[in-house]
Tab-separated table of C-alpha atoms and ligand atoms in Angstrom:
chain	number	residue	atom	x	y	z
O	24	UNK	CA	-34.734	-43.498	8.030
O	25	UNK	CA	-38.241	-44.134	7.229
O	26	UNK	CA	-39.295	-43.762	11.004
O	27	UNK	CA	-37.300	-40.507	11.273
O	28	UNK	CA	-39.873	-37.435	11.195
O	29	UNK	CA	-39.193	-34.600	9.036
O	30	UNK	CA	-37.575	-32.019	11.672
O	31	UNK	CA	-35.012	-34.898	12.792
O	32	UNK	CA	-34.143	-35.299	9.319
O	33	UNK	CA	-33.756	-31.198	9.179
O	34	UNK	CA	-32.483	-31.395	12.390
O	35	UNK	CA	-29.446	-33.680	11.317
O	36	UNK	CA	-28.743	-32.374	8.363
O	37	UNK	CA	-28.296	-28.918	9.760
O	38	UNK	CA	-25.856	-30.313	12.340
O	39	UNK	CA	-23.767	-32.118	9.292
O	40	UNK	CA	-25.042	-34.726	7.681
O	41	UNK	CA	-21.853	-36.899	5.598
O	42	UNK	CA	-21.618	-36.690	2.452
O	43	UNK	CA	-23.446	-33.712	1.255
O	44	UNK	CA	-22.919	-32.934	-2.142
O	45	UNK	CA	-24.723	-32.130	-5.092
O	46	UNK	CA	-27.594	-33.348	-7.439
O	47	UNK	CA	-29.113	-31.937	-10.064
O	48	UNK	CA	-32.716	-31.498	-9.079
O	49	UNK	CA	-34.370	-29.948	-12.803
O	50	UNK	CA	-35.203	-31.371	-14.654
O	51	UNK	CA	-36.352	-34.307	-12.449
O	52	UNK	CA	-33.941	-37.273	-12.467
O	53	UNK	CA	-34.024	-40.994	-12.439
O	54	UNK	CA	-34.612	-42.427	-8.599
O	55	UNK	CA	-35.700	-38.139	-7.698
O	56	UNK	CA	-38.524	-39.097	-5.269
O	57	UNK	CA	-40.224	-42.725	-4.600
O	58	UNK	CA	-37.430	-44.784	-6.111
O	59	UNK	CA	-35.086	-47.624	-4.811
O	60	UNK	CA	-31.929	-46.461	-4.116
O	61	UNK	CA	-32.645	-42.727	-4.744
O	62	UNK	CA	-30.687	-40.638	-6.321
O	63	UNK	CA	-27.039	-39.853	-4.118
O	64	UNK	CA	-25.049	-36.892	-3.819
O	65	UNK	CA	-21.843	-38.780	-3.549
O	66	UNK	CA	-19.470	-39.010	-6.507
O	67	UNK	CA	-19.520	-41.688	-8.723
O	68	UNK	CA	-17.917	-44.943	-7.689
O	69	UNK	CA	-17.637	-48.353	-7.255
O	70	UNK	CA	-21.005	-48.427	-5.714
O	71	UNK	CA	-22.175	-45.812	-7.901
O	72	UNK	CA	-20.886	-46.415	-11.791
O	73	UNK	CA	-20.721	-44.663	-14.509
O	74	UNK	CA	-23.571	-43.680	-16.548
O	75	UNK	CA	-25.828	-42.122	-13.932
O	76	UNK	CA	-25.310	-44.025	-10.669
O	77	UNK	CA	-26.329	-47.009	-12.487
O	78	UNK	CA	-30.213	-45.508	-11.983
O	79	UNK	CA	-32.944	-45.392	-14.413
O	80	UNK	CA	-35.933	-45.710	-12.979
O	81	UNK	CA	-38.212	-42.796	-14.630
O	82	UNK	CA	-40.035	-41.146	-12.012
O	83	UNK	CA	-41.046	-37.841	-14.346
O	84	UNK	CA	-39.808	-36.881	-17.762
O	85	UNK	CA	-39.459	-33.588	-19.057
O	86	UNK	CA	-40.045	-32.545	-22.392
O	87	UNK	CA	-37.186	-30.241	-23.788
O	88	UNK	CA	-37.715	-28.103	-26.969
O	89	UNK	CA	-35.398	-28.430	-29.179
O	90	UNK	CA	-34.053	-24.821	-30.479
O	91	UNK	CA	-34.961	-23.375	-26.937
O	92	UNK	CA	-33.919	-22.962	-23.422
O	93	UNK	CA	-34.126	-25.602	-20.214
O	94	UNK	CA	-33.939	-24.391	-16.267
O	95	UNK	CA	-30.973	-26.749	-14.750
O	96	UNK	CA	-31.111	-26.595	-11.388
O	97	UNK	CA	-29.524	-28.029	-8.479
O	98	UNK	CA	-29.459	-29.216	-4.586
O	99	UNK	CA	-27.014	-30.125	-2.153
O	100	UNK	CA	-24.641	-29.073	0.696
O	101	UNK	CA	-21.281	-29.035	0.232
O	102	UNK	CA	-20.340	-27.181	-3.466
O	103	UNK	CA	-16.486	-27.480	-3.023
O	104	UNK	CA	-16.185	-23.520	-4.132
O	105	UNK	CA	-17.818	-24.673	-7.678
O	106	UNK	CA	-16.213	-26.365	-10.544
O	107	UNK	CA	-16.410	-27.301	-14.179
O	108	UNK	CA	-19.560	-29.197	-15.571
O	109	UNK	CA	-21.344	-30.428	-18.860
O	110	UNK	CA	-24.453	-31.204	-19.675
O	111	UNK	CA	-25.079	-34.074	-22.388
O	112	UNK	CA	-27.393	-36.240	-23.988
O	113	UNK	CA	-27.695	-40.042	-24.926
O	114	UNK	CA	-30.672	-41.049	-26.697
O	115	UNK	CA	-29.982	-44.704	-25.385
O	116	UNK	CA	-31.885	-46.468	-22.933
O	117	UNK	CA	-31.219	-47.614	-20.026
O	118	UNK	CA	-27.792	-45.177	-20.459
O	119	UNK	CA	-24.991	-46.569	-21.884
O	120	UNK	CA	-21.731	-47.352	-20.178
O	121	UNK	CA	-20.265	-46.501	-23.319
O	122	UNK	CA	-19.236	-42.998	-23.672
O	123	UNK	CA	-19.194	-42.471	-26.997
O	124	UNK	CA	-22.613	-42.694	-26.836
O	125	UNK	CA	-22.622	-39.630	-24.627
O	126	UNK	CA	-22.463	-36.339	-26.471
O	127	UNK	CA	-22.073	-33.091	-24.551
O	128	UNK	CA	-24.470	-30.045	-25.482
O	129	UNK	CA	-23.261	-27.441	-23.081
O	130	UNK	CA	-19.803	-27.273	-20.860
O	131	UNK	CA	-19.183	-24.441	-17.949
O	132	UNK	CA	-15.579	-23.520	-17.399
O	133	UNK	CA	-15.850	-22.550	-13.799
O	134	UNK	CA	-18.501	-21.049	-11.810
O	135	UNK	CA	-20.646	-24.208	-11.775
O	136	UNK	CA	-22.829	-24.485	-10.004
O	137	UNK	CA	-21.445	-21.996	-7.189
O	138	UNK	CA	-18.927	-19.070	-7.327
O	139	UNK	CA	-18.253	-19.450	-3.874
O	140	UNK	CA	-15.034	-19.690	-1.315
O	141	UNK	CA	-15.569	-22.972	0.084
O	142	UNK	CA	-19.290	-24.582	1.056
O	143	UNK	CA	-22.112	-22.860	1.632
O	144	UNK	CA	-24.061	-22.405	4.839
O	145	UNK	CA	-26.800	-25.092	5.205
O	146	UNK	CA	-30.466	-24.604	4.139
O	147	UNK	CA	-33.663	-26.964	5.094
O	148	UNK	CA	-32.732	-29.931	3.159
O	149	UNK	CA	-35.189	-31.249	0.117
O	150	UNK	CA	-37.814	-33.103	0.299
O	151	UNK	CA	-36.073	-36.508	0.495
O	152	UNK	CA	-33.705	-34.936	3.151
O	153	UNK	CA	-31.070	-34.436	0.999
O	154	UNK	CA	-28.903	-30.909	1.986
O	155	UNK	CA	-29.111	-27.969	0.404
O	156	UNK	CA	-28.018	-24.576	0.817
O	157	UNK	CA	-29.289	-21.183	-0.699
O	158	UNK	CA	-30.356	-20.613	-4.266
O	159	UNK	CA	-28.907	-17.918	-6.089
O	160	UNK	CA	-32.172	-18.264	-8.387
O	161	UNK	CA	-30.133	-17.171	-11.496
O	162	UNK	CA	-26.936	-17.941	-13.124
O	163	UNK	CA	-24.647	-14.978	-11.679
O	164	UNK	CA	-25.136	-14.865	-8.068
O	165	UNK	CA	-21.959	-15.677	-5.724
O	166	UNK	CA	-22.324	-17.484	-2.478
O	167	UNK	CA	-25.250	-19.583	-3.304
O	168	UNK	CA	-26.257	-22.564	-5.701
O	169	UNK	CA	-26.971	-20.768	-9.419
O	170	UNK	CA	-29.185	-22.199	-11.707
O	171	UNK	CA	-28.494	-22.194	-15.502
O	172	UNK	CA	-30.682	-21.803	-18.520
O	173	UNK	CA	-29.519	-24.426	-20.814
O	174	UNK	CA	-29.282	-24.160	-24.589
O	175	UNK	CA	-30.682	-27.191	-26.254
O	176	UNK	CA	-29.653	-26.880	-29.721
O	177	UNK	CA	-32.383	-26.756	-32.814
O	178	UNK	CA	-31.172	-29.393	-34.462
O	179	UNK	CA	-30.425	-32.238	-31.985
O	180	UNK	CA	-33.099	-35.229	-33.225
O	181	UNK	CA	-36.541	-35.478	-31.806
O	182	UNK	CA	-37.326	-38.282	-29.317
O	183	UNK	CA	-36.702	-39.650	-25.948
O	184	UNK	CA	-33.583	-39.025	-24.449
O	185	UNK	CA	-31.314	-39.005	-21.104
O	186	UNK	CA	-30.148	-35.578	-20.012
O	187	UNK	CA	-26.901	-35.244	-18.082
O	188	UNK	CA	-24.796	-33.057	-15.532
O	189	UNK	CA	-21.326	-34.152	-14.834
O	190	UNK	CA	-19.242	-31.700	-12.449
O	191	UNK	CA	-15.925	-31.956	-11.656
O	192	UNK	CA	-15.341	-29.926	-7.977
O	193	UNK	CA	-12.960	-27.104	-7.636
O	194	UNK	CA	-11.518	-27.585	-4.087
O	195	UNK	CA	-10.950	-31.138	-2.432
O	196	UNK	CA	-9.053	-33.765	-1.526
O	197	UNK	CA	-9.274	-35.801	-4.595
O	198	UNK	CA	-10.145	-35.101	-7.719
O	199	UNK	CA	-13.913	-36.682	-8.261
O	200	UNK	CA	-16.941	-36.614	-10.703
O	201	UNK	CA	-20.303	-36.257	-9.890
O	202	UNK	CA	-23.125	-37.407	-12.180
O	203	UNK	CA	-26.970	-37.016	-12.013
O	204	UNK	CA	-29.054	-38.066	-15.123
O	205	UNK	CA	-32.805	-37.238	-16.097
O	206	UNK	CA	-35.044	-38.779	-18.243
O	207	UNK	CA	-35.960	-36.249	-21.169
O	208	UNK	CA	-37.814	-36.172	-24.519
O	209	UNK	CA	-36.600	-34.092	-27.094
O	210	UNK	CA	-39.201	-32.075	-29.408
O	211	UNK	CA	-39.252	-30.372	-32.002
O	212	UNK	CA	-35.609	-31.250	-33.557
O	213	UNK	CA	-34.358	-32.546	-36.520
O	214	UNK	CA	-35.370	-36.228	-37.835
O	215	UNK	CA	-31.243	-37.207	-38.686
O	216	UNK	CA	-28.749	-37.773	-35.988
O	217	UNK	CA	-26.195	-35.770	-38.117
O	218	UNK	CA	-25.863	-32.909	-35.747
O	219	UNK	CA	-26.119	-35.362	-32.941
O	220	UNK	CA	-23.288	-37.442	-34.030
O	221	UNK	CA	-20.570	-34.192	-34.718
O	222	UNK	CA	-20.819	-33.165	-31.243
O	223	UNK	CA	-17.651	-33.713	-28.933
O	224	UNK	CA	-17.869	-36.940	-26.722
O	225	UNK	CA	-19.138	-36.012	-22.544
O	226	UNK	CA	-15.518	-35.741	-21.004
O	227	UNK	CA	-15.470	-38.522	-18.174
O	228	UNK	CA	-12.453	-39.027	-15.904
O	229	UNK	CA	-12.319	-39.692	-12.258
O	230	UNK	CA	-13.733	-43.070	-12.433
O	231	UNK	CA	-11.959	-46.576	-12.893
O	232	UNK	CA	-10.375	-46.914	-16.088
O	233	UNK	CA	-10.542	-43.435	-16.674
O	234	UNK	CA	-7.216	-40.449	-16.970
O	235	UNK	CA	-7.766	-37.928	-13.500
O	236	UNK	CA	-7.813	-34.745	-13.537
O	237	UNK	CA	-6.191	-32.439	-10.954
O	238	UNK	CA	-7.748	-29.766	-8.742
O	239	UNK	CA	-9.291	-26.580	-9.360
O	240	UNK	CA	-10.833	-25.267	-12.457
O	241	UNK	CA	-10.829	-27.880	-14.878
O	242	UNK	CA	-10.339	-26.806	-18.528
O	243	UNK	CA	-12.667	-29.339	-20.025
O	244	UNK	CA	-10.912	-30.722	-23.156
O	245	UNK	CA	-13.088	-30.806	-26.294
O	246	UNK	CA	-15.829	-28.725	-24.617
O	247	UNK	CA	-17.452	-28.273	-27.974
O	248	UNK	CA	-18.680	-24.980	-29.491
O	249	UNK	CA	-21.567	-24.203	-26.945
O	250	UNK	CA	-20.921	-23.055	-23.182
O	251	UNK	CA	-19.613	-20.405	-20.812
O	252	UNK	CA	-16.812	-19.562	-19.108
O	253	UNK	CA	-17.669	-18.298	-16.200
O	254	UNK	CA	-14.251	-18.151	-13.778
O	255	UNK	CA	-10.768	-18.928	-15.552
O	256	UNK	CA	-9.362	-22.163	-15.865
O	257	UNK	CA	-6.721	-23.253	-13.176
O	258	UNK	CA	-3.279	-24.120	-15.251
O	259	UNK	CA	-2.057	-27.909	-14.982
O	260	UNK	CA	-5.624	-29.164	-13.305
O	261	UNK	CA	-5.657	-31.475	-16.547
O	262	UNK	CA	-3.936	-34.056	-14.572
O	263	UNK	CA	-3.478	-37.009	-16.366
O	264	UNK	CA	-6.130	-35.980	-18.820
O	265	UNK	CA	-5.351	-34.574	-22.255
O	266	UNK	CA	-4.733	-30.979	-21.589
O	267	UNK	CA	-7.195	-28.394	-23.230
O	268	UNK	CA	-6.362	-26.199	-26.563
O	269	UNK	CA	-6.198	-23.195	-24.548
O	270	UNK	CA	-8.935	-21.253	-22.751
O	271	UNK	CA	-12.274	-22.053	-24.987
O	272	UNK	CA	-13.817	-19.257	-27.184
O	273	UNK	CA	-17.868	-20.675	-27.075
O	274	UNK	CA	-20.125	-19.309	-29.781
O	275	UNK	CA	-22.668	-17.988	-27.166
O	276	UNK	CA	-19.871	-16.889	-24.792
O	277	UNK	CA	-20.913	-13.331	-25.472
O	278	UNK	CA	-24.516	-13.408	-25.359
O	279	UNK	CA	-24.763	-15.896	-22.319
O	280	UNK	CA	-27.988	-17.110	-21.124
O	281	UNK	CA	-30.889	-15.585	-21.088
O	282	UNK	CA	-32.211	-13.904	-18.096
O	283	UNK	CA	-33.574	-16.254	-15.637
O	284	UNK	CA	-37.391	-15.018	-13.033
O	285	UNK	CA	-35.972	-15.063	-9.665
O	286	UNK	CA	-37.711	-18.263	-8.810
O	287	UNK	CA	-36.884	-19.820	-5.495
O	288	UNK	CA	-38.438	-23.498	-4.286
O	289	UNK	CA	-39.885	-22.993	-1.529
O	290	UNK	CA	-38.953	-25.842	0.344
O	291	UNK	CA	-35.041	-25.058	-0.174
O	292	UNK	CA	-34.188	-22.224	2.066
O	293	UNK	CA	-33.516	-21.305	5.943
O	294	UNK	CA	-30.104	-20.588	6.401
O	295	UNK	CA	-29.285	-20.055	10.606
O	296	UNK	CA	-25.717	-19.376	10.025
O	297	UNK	CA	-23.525	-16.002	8.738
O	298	UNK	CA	-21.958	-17.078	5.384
O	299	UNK	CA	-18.140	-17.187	5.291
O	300	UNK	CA	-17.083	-13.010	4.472
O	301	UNK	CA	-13.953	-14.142	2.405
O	302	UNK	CA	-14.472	-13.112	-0.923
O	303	UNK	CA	-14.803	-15.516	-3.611
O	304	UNK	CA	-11.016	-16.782	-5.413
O	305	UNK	CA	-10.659	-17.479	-8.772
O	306	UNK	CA	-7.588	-19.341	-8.664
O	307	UNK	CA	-7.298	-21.897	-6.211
O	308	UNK	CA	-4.307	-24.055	-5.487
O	309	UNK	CA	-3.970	-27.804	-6.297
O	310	UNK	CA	-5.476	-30.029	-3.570
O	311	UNK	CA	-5.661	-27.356	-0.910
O	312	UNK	CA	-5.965	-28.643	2.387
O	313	UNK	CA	-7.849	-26.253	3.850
O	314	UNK	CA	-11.043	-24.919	2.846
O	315	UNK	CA	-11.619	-21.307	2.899
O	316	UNK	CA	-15.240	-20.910	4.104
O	317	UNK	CA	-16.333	-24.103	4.378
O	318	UNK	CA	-16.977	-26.323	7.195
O	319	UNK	CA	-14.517	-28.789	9.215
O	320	UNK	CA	-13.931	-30.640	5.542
O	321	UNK	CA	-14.597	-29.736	2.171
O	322	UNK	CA	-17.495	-32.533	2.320
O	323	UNK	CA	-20.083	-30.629	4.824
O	324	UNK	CA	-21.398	-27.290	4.524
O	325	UNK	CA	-20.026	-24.214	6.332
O	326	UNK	CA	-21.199	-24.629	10.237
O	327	UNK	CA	-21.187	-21.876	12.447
O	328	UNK	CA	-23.374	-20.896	15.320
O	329	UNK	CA	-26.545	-20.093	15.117
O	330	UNK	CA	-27.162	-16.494	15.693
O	331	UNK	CA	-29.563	-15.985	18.932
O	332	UNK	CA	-33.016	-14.840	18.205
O	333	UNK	CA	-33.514	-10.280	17.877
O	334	UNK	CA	-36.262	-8.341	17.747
O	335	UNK	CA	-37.876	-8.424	14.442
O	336	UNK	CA	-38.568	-5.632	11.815
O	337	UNK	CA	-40.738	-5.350	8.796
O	338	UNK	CA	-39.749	-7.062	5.560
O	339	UNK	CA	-37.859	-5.357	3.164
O	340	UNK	CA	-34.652	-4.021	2.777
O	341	UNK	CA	-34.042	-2.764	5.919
O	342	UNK	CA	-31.287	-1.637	8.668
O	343	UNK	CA	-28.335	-3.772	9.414
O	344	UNK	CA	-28.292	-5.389	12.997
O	345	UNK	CA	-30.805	-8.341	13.995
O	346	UNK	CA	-32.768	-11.027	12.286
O	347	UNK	CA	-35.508	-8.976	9.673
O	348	UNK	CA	-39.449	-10.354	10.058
O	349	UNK	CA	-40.522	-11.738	7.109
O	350	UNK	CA	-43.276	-14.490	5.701
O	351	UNK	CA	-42.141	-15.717	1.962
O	352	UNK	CA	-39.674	-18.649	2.912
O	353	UNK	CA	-36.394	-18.602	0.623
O	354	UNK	CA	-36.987	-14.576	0.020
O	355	UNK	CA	-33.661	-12.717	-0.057
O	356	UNK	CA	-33.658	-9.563	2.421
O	357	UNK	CA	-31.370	-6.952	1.908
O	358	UNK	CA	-29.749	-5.845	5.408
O	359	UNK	CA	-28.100	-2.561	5.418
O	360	UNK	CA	-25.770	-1.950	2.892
O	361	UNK	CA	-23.539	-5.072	3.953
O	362	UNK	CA	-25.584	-7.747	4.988
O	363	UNK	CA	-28.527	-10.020	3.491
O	364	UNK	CA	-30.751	-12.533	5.265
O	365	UNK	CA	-32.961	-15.543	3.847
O	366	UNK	CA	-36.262	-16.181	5.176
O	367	UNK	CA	-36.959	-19.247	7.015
O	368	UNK	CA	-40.851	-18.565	6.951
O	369	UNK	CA	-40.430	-15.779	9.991
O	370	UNK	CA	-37.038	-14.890	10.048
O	371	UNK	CA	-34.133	-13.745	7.885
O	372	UNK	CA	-30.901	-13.327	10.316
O	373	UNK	CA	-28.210	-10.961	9.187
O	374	UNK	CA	-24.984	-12.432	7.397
O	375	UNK	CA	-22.356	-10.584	5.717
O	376	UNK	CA	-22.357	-9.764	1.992
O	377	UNK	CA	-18.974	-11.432	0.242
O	378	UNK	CA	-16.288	-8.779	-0.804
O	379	UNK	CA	-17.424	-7.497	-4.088
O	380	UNK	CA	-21.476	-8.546	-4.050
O	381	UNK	CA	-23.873	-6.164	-3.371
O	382	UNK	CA	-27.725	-6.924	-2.662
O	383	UNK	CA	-30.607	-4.702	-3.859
O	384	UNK	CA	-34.207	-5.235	-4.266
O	385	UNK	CA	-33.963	-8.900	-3.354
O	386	UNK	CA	-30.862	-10.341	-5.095
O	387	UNK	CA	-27.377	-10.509	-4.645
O	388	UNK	CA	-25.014	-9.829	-7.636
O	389	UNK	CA	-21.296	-8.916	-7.870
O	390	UNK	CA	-20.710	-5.177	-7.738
V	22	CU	CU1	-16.791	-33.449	-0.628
C-alpha cells in the first residue's frame, strides 16, 4: 500500500474497494492518521475487539465543553441504508473492556448516520484511502452521510476522556456493530461523577459473548433520556437482546440539534455516478437479501457507470441535462428541479433527486 500513489488508491476505491464501511472521522480518533494499524471500517471482531478496535494510540485530542455542542462526523462507503447509534464516554484509559464503564450520552433511533435506500454512490476516499461518499453537511439531509451536533451534557465531570460511536446497520446480512473511539477531554463540567455514574450503560451486542440483535432499526434498549429519533424503530429487530420499553420519548426530541454551517471537507467529495432514485424506506424487512440502491452487496457502495463527459455550464443552480462547471470541490449544485450534482473540482454530473428531497440554494432536504 505504501508504494501505491494517491490516484491508484482513488482509483480502486472507486471501482470497489472490500469492506467499506464507516468511521467516525470528528472528532479525530485513536490510530486516525500516522498510526499502526489505523483505524478500520470493518465491524468489530475477533481481530477487532471490543472497546474501540483494541486502538488507543492518541494521534489528536479534542477538547469538548461540557454544557455545549460537538460536530460528529463521519466517513466511509457502504452506510447499509443507516441505522441506530450512540455516542458514549469512558473516562478510563486505555478503554475498558468492561462495559459498565461505558456510559452512553446520546442514542439515534434511526437515521444514523444516513437516511438512505441502500449505499451511497462513492466519493474520493479520505486521506488514508479509506471510502467515502457524499456529505449531507447537516443532520437532515437524505442520500448522503449527515453529521450530528452532539449534546455533551453540563454536568458530566471535567477531565480526559474517550468519546464513542457505536452503530448498529439497518440493512445486511448479519446483524453487526461498528465502533470508532476518540480521545477527548472534557471541560468545564462538574468535579463529582454523580451525573456520570446515573447514566444508562453503552448498549453492546453483536460481539462474542454478547445477546444479537436483528435487522433494521434497532430500538436501542435503555437509550437514556438524551437523543433523537430520527426514522421509527423496526418491530422485533431486538433479537436476542432485551426488547425496548416502547418507542423512546428523549428530552431534546423536540428541540433537536442545533443548526449545523454547511461545512463540507474538501477532500471528501466527487461522486461520478447517478445516486439510486428509489426513495428512502423507513421500514425495512429483516435480513433483506437484496439491497435497494446499493451496489452488488450491501458491503460496497452503489456502482454504476460513469456518466460520459457534456458540455459544461456556469455554476449555480442551473438547467437539468449535462455535467454543471464548477470550481469549489464537494459544493452541492442544484440541477433543474430534479437533479443535483457534486463538484469534483470541475465538474458536478447530473443525478436524480430521491422521491420526496428537493435541492435549493445548495442543499438537499426532504420536501
Ligand atoms: Cu457491509
Amino acid at each position: 500500500m505504501l508504494t501505491m500513489t494517491t490516484t491508484f488508491v482513488a482509483l480502486a476505491t472507486l471501482l470497489g474497494a472490500s469492506n467499506a464501511h464507516m468511521i467516525m472521522s470528528t472528532p479525530s480518533p485513536y490510530n486516525h492518521h500516522k498510526s499502526s494499524p489505523l483505524v478500520q471500517v470493518d465491524p468489530l471482531g475477533a481481530s477487532l475487539p471490543f472497546p474501540c478496535q483494541g486502538l488507543s494510540t492518541i494521534e489528536e485530542t479534542t477538547a469538548l465543553t461540557a454544557g455545549a455542542t460537538q460536530r460528529v462526523a463521519f466517513t466511509g462507503g457502504a452506510q447499509h441504508g443507516g441505522g441506530s447509534c450512540q455516542f458514549s464516554l469512558t473516562y478510563e484509559y486505555p478503554p475498558p473492556a468492561d462495559k459498565s464503564k461505558w456510559k452512553a450520552i446520546y442514542t439515534l433511533i434511526g437515521g444514523c448516520p444516513v437516511s438512505a435506500a441502500g449505499n451511497l454512490p462513492a466519493a474520493a476516499p479520505d486521506a488514508d484511502g479509506r471510502a467515502n461518499s457524499p456529505q449531507c453537511g447537516n443532520d437532515s439531509g437524505v442520500e448522503c452521510i449527515r453529521e450530528f451536533q452532539v449534546p455533551i451534557p453540563k454536568d458530566l465531570p471535567s477531565g480526559n476522556a474517550t468519546f464513542a460511536w457505536t452503530w448498529y446497520p439497518k440493512i445486511g446480512g448479519q446483524p453487526e456493530l461498528y465502533m470508532t473511539c476518540a480521545p477527548v477531554t472534557i471541560q468545564g463540567g462538574a468535579a463529582d461523577t454523580g451525573f456520570f455514574d446515573a447514566l444508562p450503560q453503552i448498549f453492546v451486542a453483536n460481539v462474542a459473548g454478547e445477546c444479537k440483535t436483528g435487522m433494521g432499526v434497532v430500538n436501542i434498549p435503555n437509550p437514556g433520556k438524551f437523543g433523537r429519533v430520527l426514522e421509527q424503530p423496526s418491530p422485533d429487530s431486538q433479537g436476542s437482546c432485551p426488547k425496548a420499553a416502547g418507542v423512546p420519548v428523549f428530552e431534546n426530541d423536540a428541540a433537536g440539534a442545533a443548526p449545523v454551517a454547511s461545512i463540507v471537507p474538501t477532500t471528501l467529495l466527487t461522486v461520478t455516478r447517478p445516486a439510486p432514485s428509489s426513495s428512502p424506506s423507513t421500514d425495512v424487512p429483516a435480513a433483506s437479501t437484496t439491497f435497494p440502491g446499493g451496489g452488488s452487496s450491501p458491503c460496497k457502495p452503489a456502482l454504476a457507470p460513469v456518466a460520459p463527459n457534456a458540455p459544461l455550464r456556469p455554476t449555480g443552480d442551473a438547467a437539468v441535462g449535462d455535467a454543471q462547471s464548477c470550481s469549489v470541490l464537494g459544493e452541492i449544485i442544484c440541477i433543474g428541479d430534479s437533479q443535483f450534482g457534486i463538484c469534483d473540482g470541475a465538474k458536478a454530473v447530473p443525478q436524480d433527486l430521491s422521491d420526496g428531497t428537493t435541492c435549493s440554494g445548495g442543499k438537499i432536504s426532504r420536501v
